[in-house]
mmCIF file of C-alpha atoms in Angstrom:
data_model
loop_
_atom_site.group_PDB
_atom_site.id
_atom_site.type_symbol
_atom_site.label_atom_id
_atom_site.label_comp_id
_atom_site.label_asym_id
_atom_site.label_seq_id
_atom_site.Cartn_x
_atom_site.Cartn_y
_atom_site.Cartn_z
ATOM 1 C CA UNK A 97 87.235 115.498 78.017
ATOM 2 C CA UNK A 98 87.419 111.717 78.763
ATOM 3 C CA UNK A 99 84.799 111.217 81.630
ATOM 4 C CA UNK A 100 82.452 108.543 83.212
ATOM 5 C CA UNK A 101 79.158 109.952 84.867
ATOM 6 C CA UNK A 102 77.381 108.366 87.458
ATOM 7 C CA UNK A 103 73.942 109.232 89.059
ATOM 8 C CA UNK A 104 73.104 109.359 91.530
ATOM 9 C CA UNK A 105 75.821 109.606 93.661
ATOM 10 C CA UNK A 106 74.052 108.383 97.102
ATOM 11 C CA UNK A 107 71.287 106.644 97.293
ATOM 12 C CA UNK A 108 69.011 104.971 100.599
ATOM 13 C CA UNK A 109 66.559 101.999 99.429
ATOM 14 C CA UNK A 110 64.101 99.998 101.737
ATOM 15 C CA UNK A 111 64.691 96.687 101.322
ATOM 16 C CA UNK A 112 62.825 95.108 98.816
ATOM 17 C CA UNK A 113 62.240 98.212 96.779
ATOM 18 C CA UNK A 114 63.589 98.851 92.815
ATOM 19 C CA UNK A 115 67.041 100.577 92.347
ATOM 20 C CA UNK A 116 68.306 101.694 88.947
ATOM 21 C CA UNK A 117 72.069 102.892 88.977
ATOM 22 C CA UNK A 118 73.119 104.718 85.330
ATOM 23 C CA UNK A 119 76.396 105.455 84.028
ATOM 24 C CA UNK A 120 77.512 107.852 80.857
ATOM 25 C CA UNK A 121 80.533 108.050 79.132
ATOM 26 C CA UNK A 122 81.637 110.840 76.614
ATOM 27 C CA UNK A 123 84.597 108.290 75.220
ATOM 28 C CA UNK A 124 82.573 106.192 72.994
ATOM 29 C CA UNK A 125 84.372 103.484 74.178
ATOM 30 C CA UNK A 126 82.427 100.023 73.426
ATOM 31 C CA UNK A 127 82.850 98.025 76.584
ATOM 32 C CA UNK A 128 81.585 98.983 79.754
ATOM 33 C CA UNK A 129 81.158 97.212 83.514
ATOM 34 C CA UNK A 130 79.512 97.471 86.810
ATOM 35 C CA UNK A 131 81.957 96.404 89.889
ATOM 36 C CA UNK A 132 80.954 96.796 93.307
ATOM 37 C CA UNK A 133 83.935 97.411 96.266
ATOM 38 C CA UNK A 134 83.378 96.477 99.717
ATOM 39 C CA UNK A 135 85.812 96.627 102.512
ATOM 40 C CA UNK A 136 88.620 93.871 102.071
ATOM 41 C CA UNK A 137 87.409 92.546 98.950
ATOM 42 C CA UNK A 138 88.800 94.701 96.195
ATOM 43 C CA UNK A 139 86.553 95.775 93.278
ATOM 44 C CA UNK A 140 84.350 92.513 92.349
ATOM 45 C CA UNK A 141 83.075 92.709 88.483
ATOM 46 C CA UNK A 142 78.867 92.332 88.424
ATOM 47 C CA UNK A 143 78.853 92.148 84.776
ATOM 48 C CA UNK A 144 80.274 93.569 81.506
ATOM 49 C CA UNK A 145 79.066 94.712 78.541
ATOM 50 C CA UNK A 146 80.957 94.674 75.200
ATOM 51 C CA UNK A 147 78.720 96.695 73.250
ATOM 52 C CA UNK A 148 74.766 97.608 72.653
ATOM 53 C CA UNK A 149 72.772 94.576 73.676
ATOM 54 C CA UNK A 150 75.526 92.450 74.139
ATOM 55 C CA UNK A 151 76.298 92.009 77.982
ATOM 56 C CA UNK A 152 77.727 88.903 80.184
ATOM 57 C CA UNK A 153 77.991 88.012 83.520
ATOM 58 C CA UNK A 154 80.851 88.541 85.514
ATOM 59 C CA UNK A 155 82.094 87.203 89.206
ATOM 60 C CA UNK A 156 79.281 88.102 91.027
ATOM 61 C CA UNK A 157 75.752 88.835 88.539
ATOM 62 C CA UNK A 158 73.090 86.937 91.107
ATOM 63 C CA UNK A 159 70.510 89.831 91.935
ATOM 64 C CA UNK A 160 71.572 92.072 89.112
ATOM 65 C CA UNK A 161 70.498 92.700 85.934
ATOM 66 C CA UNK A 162 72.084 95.461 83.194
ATOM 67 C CA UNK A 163 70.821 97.488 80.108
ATOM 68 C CA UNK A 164 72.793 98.848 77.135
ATOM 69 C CA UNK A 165 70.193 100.419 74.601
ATOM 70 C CA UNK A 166 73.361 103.186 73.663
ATOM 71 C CA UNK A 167 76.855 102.734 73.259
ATOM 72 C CA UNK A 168 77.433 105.657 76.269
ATOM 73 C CA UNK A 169 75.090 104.805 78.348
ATOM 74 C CA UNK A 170 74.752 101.628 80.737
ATOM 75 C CA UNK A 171 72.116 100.430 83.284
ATOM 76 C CA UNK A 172 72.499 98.492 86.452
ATOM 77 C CA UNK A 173 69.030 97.274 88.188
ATOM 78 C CA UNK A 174 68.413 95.798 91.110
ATOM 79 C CA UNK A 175 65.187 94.219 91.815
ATOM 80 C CA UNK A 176 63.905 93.234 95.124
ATOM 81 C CA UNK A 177 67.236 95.252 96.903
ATOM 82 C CA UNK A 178 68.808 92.968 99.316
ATOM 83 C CA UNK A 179 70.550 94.369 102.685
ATOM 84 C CA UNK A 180 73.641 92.659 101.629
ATOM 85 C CA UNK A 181 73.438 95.092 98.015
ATOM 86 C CA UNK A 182 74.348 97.705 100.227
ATOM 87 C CA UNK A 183 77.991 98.969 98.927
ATOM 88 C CA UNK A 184 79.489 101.118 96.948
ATOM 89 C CA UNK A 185 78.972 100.694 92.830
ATOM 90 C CA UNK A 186 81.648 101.691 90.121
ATOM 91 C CA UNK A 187 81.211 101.993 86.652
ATOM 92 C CA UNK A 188 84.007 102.120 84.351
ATOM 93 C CA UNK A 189 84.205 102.053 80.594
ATOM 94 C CA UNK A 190 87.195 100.609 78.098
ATOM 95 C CA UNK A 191 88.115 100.772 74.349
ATOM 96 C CA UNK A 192 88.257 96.852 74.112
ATOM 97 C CA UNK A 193 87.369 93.765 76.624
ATOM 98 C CA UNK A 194 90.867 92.833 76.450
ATOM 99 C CA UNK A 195 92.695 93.259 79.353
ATOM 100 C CA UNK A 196 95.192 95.411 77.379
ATOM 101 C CA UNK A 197 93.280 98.832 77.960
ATOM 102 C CA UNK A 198 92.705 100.684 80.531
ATOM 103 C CA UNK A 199 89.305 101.192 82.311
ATOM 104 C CA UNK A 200 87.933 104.322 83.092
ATOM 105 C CA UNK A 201 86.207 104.885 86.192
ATOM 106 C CA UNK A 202 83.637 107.003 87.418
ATOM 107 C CA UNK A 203 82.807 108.194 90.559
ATOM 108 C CA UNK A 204 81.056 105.467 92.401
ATOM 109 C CA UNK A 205 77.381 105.230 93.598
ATOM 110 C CA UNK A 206 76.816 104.837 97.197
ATOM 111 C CA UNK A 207 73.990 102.343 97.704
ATOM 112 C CA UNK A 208 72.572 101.841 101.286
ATOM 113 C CA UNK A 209 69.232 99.338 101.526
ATOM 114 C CA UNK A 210 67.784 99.392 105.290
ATOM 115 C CA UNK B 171 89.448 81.085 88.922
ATOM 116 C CA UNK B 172 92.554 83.638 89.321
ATOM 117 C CA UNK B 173 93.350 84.641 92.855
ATOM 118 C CA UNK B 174 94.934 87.810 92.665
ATOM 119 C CA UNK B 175 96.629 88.672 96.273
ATOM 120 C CA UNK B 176 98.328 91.751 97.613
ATOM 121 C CA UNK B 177 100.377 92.336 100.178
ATOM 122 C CA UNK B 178 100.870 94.474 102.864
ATOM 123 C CA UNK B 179 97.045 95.317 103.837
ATOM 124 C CA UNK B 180 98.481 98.477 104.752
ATOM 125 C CA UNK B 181 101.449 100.479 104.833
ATOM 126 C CA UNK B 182 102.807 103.977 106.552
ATOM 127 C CA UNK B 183 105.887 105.263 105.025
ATOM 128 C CA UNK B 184 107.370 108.540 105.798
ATOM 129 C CA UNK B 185 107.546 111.592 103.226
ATOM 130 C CA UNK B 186 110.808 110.908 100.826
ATOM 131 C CA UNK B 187 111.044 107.448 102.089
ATOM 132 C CA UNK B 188 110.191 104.328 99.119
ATOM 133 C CA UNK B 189 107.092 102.400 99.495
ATOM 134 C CA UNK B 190 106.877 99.119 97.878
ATOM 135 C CA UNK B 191 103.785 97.002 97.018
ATOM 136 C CA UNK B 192 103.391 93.412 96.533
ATOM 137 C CA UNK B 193 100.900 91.297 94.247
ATOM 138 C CA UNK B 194 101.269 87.599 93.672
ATOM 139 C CA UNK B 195 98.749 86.118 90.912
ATOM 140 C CA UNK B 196 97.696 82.314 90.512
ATOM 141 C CA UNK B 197 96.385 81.924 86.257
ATOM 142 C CA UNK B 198 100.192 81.454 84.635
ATOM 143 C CA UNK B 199 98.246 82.404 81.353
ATOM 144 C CA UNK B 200 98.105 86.319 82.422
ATOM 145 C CA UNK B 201 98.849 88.604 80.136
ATOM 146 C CA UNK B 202 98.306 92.163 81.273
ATOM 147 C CA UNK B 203 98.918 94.047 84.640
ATOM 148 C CA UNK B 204 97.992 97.206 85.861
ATOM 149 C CA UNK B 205 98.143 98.886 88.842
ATOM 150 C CA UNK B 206 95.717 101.449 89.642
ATOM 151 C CA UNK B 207 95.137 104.044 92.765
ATOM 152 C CA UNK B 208 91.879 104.925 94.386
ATOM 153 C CA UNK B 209 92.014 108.405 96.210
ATOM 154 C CA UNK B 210 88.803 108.568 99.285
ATOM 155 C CA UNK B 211 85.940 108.977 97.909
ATOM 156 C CA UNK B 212 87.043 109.099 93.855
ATOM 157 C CA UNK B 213 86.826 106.118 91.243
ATOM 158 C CA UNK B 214 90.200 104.596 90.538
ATOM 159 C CA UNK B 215 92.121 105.647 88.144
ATOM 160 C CA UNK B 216 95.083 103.420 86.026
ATOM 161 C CA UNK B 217 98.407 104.197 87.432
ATOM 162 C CA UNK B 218 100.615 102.147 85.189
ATOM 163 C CA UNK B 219 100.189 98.744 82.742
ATOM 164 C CA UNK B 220 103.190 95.958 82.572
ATOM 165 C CA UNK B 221 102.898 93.411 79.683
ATOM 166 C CA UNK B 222 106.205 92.337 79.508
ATOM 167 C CA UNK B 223 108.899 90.480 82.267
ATOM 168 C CA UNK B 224 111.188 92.977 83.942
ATOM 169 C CA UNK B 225 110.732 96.956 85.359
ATOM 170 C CA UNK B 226 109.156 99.744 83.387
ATOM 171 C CA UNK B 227 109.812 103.227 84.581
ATOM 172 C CA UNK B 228 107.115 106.129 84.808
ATOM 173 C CA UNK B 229 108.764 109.339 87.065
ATOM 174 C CA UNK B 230 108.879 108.071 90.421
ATOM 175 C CA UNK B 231 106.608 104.885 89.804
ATOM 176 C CA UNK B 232 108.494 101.860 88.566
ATOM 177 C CA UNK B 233 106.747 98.375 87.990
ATOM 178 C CA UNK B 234 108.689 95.237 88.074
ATOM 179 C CA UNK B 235 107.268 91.664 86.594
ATOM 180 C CA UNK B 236 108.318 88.468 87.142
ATOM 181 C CA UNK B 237 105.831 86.147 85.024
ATOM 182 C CA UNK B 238 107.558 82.440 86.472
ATOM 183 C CA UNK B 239 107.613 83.518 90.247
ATOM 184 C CA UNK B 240 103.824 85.140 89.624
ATOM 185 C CA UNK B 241 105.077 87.862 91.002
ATOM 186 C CA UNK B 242 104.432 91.869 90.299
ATOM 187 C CA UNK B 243 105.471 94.902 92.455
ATOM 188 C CA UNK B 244 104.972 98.361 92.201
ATOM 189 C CA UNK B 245 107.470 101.247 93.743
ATOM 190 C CA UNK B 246 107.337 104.935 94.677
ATOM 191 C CA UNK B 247 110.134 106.734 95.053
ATOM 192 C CA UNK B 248 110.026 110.043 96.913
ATOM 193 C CA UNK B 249 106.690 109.267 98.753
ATOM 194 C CA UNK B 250 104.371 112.375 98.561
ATOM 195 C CA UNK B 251 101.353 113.000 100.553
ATOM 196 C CA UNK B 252 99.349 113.064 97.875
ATOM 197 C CA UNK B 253 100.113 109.794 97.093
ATOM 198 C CA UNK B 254 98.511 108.692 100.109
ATOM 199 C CA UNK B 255 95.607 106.302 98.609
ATOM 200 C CA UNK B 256 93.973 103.207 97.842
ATOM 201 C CA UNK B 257 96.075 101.114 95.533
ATOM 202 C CA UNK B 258 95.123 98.205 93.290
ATOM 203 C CA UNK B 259 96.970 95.087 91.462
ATOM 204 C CA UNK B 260 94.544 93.848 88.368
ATOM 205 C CA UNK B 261 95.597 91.116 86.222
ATOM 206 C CA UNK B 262 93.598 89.370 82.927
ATOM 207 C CA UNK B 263 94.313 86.649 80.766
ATOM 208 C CA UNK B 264 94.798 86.687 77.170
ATOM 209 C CA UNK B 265 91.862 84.873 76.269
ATOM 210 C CA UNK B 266 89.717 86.246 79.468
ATOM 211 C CA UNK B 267 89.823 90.026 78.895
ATOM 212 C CA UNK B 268 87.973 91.058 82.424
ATOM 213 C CA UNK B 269 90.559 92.108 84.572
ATOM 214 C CA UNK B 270 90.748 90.170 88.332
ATOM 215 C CA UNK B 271 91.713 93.144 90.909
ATOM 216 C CA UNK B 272 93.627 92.357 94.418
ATOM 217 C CA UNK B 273 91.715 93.261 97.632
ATOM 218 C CA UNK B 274 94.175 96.763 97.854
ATOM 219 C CA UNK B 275 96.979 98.145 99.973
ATOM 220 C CA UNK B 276 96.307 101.113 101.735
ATOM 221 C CA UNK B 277 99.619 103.276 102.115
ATOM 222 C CA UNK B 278 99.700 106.412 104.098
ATOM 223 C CA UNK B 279 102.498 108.749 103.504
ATOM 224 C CA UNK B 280 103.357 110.088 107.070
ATOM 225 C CA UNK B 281 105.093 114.244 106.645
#
């Protein structure tokens, strides 16, 4: 069963506070991404990760920071959360980092920071 | 940078009727397209890829490409409900494999 997990699902941070967002994926697929989607802007890539330990930035990586210790699993942290973090979070997972393949998405992390 | 645009912001077409999307892209160098669909409160999920000029056919979805006019449609035939949803134009270079995704059409299929 091809699947991306997310956890958790909602989530309501004080600003200023730690948040850790994780992702799964049962495909062993090598390259994984964080995008965040607000209203009117699309799905915005945070950063990508092409295998274990080997991550780059993407459009928008200021006030992020990832982990990939295992091929199926992958880390987004946010430290110091920001009022303007507050969206919702996507992780999706892809054979190759070509544009060729399709991504795999999983069900999306609501993050609000007050 | 690629600017990846869609057009319209939204759309209502009736049950049976043919919607059509619109996604212009700015890089010349782009390779691969895909079109994906968000349903509320789901992940999206790849509808169909293009790679090549012209239309490619999947049931009632067909995808046309025009590479020189930077130009890439989608169209549903037979508009179900269920179709109702979040839609998405993405489009990557061949040497940048990230994919650069449109702000979305909404469409609303009206019974």
């Amino acid at each position: 069963d091809m699947k991306v997990t997310q956890m958790p699902r909602y989530l309501i941070k004080r600003m200023g506070e730690n948040v850790l967002l994780e992702c799964g994926q049962d495909m062993s697929h090598e390259t994984m991404y964080w995008y965040r989607q607000d209203p009117g802007l699309g799905l915005q890539l945070i950063y990508i990760s092409y295998d274990v330990d080997s991550n780059s930035e993407g459009d928008i990586p200021k006030g992020y920071r990832v982990s990939r210790k295992k091929r199926e699993h992958f880390s987004l942290i946010l430290d110091s959360a920001k009022t303007n973090q507050t969206s919702v979070y996507f992780c999706a997972s892809s054979f190759s980092g070509t544009g060729g393949y399709e991504q795999y998405f999983g069900p999306g992390t609501r993050l609000t920071v007050l | 940078q690629q600017k990846v645009q869609q057009s319209p912001e939204s759309l209502i077409v009736p049950e049976g009727g043919m919607a059509s999307l619109n996604c212009t892209f700015s890089d010349r160098n782009s390779q691969y397209f895909w079109w994906y669909r968000q349903h509320s409160g789901e992940g999206p999920k790849a509808l169909m890829s293009i790679f090549s000029n012209g239309d490619k056919k999947e049931g009632r979805f067909t995808a046309h490409l025009n590479k020189a006019s930077l130009h890439v449609s989608l169209h549903i035939k037979d508009s179900q409900p269920s179709d109702s949803a979040l839609y998405f134009c993405a489009v990557s270079t061949l040497n940048q494999g990230k994919l650069i995704f449109g702000q979305g059409t909404k469409l609303s299929i009206k019974p």
